[in-house]
């Protein structure tokens, strides 16, 4: 399982475009430099939610959706602190990571929940919509990149990982339902 986190863009001499997204192995959330038990509870959200597929890339926005549109984050984790720590670890080679400069539309799609429909405005004044189907296409493409990388060797999550917390016994999933 892999976490896709969008974050504030940063420049890197290894990349021609600003990096605004990072993919790490779910186990990286158990890195000792990640705030715990928050990282461990996020790891459990990634790995215990029903229906996940091994090797799947799960955006942070999907976790937000699964936690009642973010209403349940306070019961699980301070996701911002965790993502900041994960990006820091990735930037300093403390784990394997896929830093990416996602194009604006791709970032909007994976940054929104799995059912979100976005209205796109073109420079010529026309409008179009994009949503769940296009979001899944981007995620499938990213999953393919991760699988090719992982086929060359294990996706290293970092060293000295901690155990995930056992409490709460069941995480408070409640997929968001709009009225």
mmCIF file of C-alpha atoms in Angstrom:
data_model
loop_
_atom_site.group_PDB
_atom_site.id
_atom_site.type_symbol
_atom_site.label_atom_id
_atom_site.label_comp_id
_atom_site.label_asym_id
_atom_site.label_seq_id
_atom_site.Cartn_x
_atom_site.Cartn_y
_atom_site.Cartn_z
ATOM 1 C CA UNK A 1 0.000 0.000 0.000
ATOM 2 C CA UNK A 2 1.278 3.495 -0.843
ATOM 3 C CA UNK A 3 0.332 6.967 0.366
ATOM 4 C CA UNK A 4 0.048 9.834 -2.110
ATOM 5 C CA UNK A 5 0.301 13.173 -0.353
ATOM 6 C CA UNK A 6 -0.071 16.550 -2.034
ATOM 7 C CA UNK A 7 1.933 19.270 -0.341
ATOM 8 C CA UNK A 8 3.351 22.753 -0.752
ATOM 9 C CA UNK A 9 5.533 22.755 -3.870
ATOM 10 C CA UNK A 10 9.297 22.815 -3.446
ATOM 11 C CA UNK A 11 12.163 23.104 -5.896
ATOM 12 C CA UNK A 12 14.664 20.295 -6.352
ATOM 13 C CA UNK A 13 17.778 20.338 -8.545
ATOM 14 C CA UNK A 14 16.937 16.745 -9.613
ATOM 15 C CA UNK A 15 13.561 17.771 -11.054
ATOM 16 C CA UNK A 16 12.744 20.297 -13.773
ATOM 17 C CA UNK A 17 9.357 21.226 -12.224
ATOM 18 C CA UNK A 18 8.335 22.037 -8.642
ATOM 19 C CA UNK A 19 7.501 18.958 -6.569
ATOM 20 C CA UNK A 20 3.921 19.120 -5.260
ATOM 21 C CA UNK A 21 3.224 15.453 -4.469
ATOM 22 C CA UNK A 22 5.075 12.543 -2.911
ATOM 23 C CA UNK A 23 4.339 8.827 -2.879
ATOM 24 C CA UNK A 24 5.792 6.693 -0.083
ATOM 25 C CA UNK A 25 5.246 3.134 1.082
ATOM 26 C CA UNK A 26 2.549 2.960 3.775
ATOM 27 C CA UNK A 27 5.157 1.601 6.204
ATOM 28 C CA UNK A 28 6.927 4.978 6.053
ATOM 29 C CA UNK A 29 4.115 6.217 8.320
ATOM 30 C CA UNK A 30 5.740 4.017 11.003
ATOM 31 C CA UNK A 31 9.109 5.798 10.651
ATOM 32 C CA UNK A 32 10.399 7.006 14.043
ATOM 33 C CA UNK A 33 10.680 10.576 12.685
ATOM 34 C CA UNK A 34 6.912 10.633 11.986
ATOM 35 C CA UNK A 35 4.758 11.866 14.891
ATOM 36 C CA UNK A 36 3.334 8.826 16.638
ATOM 37 C CA UNK A 37 0.810 7.411 17.307
ATOM 38 C CA UNK A 38 -0.657 9.599 14.523
ATOM 39 C CA UNK A 39 1.464 8.071 11.768
ATOM 40 C CA UNK A 40 0.610 4.585 12.982
ATOM 41 C CA UNK A 41 -3.113 5.303 12.968
ATOM 42 C CA UNK A 42 -2.836 6.708 9.426
ATOM 43 C CA UNK A 43 -0.944 3.544 8.454
ATOM 44 C CA UNK A 44 -3.839 1.508 9.814
ATOM 45 C CA UNK A 45 -6.330 3.644 7.855
ATOM 46 C CA UNK A 46 -4.364 2.911 4.682
ATOM 47 C CA UNK A 47 -4.004 -0.800 5.278
ATOM 48 C CA UNK A 48 -7.174 -1.801 7.158
ATOM 49 C CA UNK A 49 -9.903 -0.034 5.190
ATOM 50 C CA UNK A 50 -12.041 -2.714 3.482
ATOM 51 C CA UNK A 51 -11.461 -3.324 -0.194
ATOM 52 C CA UNK A 52 -7.912 -2.021 -0.577
ATOM 53 C CA UNK A 53 -5.803 -3.762 -3.219
ATOM 54 C CA UNK A 54 -2.158 -4.656 -2.504
ATOM 55 C CA UNK A 55 0.103 -2.162 -4.261
ATOM 56 C CA UNK A 56 -2.657 0.447 -4.453
ATOM 57 C CA UNK A 57 -1.781 4.166 -4.353
ATOM 58 C CA UNK A 58 -4.141 5.873 -1.910
ATOM 59 C CA UNK A 59 -4.300 9.673 -1.877
ATOM 60 C CA UNK A 60 -4.616 11.498 1.418
ATOM 61 C CA UNK A 61 -7.893 12.879 0.035
ATOM 62 C CA UNK A 62 -9.295 9.326 -0.031
ATOM 63 C CA UNK A 63 -8.493 8.941 3.671
ATOM 64 C CA UNK A 64 -10.226 12.270 4.282
ATOM 65 C CA UNK A 65 -13.299 10.996 2.405
ATOM 66 C CA UNK A 66 -13.268 7.765 4.432
ATOM 67 C CA UNK A 67 -13.089 9.785 7.658
ATOM 68 C CA UNK A 68 -16.427 11.517 7.042
ATOM 69 C CA UNK A 69 -15.025 14.200 4.786
ATOM 70 C CA UNK A 70 -12.304 14.965 7.365
ATOM 71 C CA UNK A 71 -14.638 15.323 10.345
ATOM 72 C CA UNK A 72 -13.030 12.295 12.010
ATOM 73 C CA UNK A 73 -9.380 13.326 11.511
ATOM 74 C CA UNK A 74 -9.179 14.638 15.116
ATOM 75 C CA UNK A 75 -9.868 11.075 16.318
ATOM 76 C CA UNK A 76 -7.158 9.611 14.080
ATOM 77 C CA UNK A 77 -4.233 11.941 13.482
ATOM 78 C CA UNK A 78 -2.873 15.397 12.871
ATOM 79 C CA UNK A 79 -2.458 14.564 9.193
ATOM 80 C CA UNK A 80 -0.670 17.844 8.406
ATOM 81 C CA UNK A 81 2.138 17.129 10.888
ATOM 82 C CA UNK A 82 2.415 13.565 9.609
ATOM 83 C CA UNK A 83 2.578 14.633 5.951
ATOM 84 C CA UNK A 84 5.157 17.336 6.766
ATOM 85 C CA UNK A 85 7.314 14.713 8.506
ATOM 86 C CA UNK A 86 6.945 12.195 5.659
ATOM 87 C CA UNK A 87 7.900 14.796 3.040
ATOM 88 C CA UNK A 88 10.911 15.812 5.153
ATOM 89 C CA UNK A 89 12.029 12.171 5.439
ATOM 90 C CA UNK A 90 11.564 11.655 1.698
ATOM 91 C CA UNK A 91 13.459 14.845 0.783
ATOM 92 C CA UNK A 92 16.389 13.770 2.973
ATOM 93 C CA UNK A 93 16.575 10.194 1.604
ATOM 94 C CA UNK A 94 15.263 8.594 4.812
ATOM 95 C CA UNK A 95 12.994 6.353 2.683
ATOM 96 C CA UNK A 96 12.268 5.546 -0.923
ATOM 97 C CA UNK A 97 9.850 8.047 -2.384
ATOM 98 C CA UNK A 98 8.458 9.169 -5.690
ATOM 99 C CA UNK A 99 8.502 12.975 -5.683
ATOM 100 C CA UNK A 100 6.341 14.351 -8.472
ATOM 101 C CA UNK A 101 5.350 17.591 -10.077
ATOM 102 C CA UNK A 102 1.739 16.811 -10.880
ATOM 103 C CA UNK A 103 0.081 19.000 -13.501
ATOM 104 C CA UNK A 104 -2.626 21.274 -12.083
ATOM 105 C CA UNK A 105 -5.597 19.200 -13.276
ATOM 106 C CA UNK A 106 -4.091 15.948 -11.941
ATOM 107 C CA UNK A 107 -3.364 17.622 -8.588
ATOM 108 C CA UNK A 108 -6.937 18.925 -8.394
ATOM 109 C CA UNK A 109 -8.339 15.481 -9.204
ATOM 110 C CA UNK A 110 -6.274 13.490 -6.683
ATOM 111 C CA UNK A 111 -6.640 16.278 -4.116
ATOM 112 C CA UNK A 112 -10.424 15.955 -4.224
ATOM 113 C CA UNK A 113 -12.384 13.031 -2.884
ATOM 114 C CA UNK A 114 -13.243 9.991 -4.978
ATOM 115 C CA UNK A 115 -16.709 11.341 -5.887
ATOM 116 C CA UNK A 116 -15.796 14.974 -6.462
ATOM 117 C CA UNK A 117 -16.696 16.581 -9.787
ATOM 118 C CA UNK A 118 -14.631 19.623 -10.741
ATOM 119 C CA UNK A 119 -15.659 22.429 -13.089
ATOM 120 C CA UNK A 120 -12.730 23.442 -15.307
ATOM 121 C CA UNK A 121 -12.645 26.875 -16.908
ATOM 122 C CA UNK A 122 -10.648 27.261 -20.094
ATOM 123 C CA UNK A 123 -8.847 30.452 -21.208
ATOM 124 C CA UNK A 124 -11.322 30.801 -24.091
ATOM 125 C CA UNK A 125 -14.210 30.992 -21.585
ATOM 126 C CA UNK A 126 -15.498 27.473 -22.149
ATOM 127 C CA UNK A 127 -16.114 25.073 -19.296
ATOM 128 C CA UNK A 128 -15.848 21.335 -18.828
ATOM 129 C CA UNK A 129 -16.207 18.874 -15.998
ATOM 130 C CA UNK A 130 -13.811 16.238 -14.736
ATOM 131 C CA UNK A 131 -14.303 13.853 -11.892
ATOM 132 C CA UNK A 132 -14.158 10.315 -10.543
ATOM 133 C CA UNK A 133 -13.357 8.546 -13.822
ATOM 134 C CA UNK A 134 -10.440 10.860 -14.667
ATOM 135 C CA UNK A 135 -9.235 10.762 -11.048
ATOM 136 C CA UNK A 136 -9.109 6.970 -11.162
ATOM 137 C CA UNK A 137 -7.258 7.081 -14.504
ATOM 138 C CA UNK A 138 -4.559 9.275 -12.900
ATOM 139 C CA UNK A 139 -4.348 6.968 -9.884
ATOM 140 C CA UNK A 140 -4.060 3.908 -12.126
ATOM 141 C CA UNK A 141 -1.222 5.600 -14.021
ATOM 142 C CA UNK A 142 0.571 6.451 -10.765
ATOM 143 C CA UNK A 143 0.036 2.907 -9.485
ATOM 144 C CA UNK A 144 1.673 1.610 -12.668
ATOM 145 C CA UNK A 145 4.727 3.837 -12.048
ATOM 146 C CA UNK A 146 4.980 2.586 -8.466
ATOM 147 C CA UNK A 147 4.656 -1.054 -9.535
ATOM 148 C CA UNK A 148 7.436 -0.624 -12.113
ATOM 149 C CA UNK A 149 9.667 0.992 -9.475
ATOM 150 C CA UNK A 150 8.855 -1.720 -6.909
ATOM 151 C CA UNK A 151 9.547 -4.462 -9.487
ATOM 152 C CA UNK A 152 13.197 -3.362 -9.446
ATOM 153 C CA UNK A 153 13.412 -3.951 -5.699
ATOM 154 C CA UNK A 154 11.561 -3.309 -2.472
ATOM 155 C CA UNK A 155 10.189 0.179 -1.865
ATOM 156 C CA UNK A 156 12.255 1.015 1.265
ATOM 157 C CA UNK A 157 10.077 2.636 3.959
ATOM 158 C CA UNK A 158 12.996 3.650 6.183
ATOM 159 C CA UNK A 159 14.744 2.016 9.119
ATOM 160 C CA UNK A 160 13.827 1.327 12.760
ATOM 161 C CA UNK A 161 10.096 1.409 12.095
ATOM 162 C CA UNK A 162 7.742 1.390 15.072
ATOM 163 C CA UNK A 163 4.737 -0.868 15.545
ATOM 164 C CA UNK A 164 1.327 0.575 14.701
ATOM 165 C CA UNK A 165 -0.830 1.348 17.740
ATOM 166 C CA UNK A 166 -3.404 -1.265 18.716
ATOM 167 C CA UNK A 167 -5.883 1.350 19.931
ATOM 168 C CA UNK A 168 -8.424 2.179 18.862
ATOM 169 C CA UNK A 169 -9.327 -1.411 18.090
ATOM 170 C CA UNK A 170 -11.523 -0.239 15.191
ATOM 171 C CA UNK A 171 -10.866 3.008 13.348
ATOM 172 C CA UNK A 172 -13.803 5.424 12.925
ATOM 173 C CA UNK A 173 -14.507 5.077 9.214
ATOM 174 C CA UNK A 174 -17.606 6.772 7.904
ATOM 175 C CA UNK A 175 -17.492 7.622 4.204
ATOM 176 C CA UNK A 176 -18.648 11.149 3.572
ATOM 177 C CA UNK A 177 -22.127 11.509 2.160
ATOM 178 C CA UNK A 178 -23.141 14.839 0.697
ATOM 179 C CA UNK A 179 -26.734 15.915 1.274
#
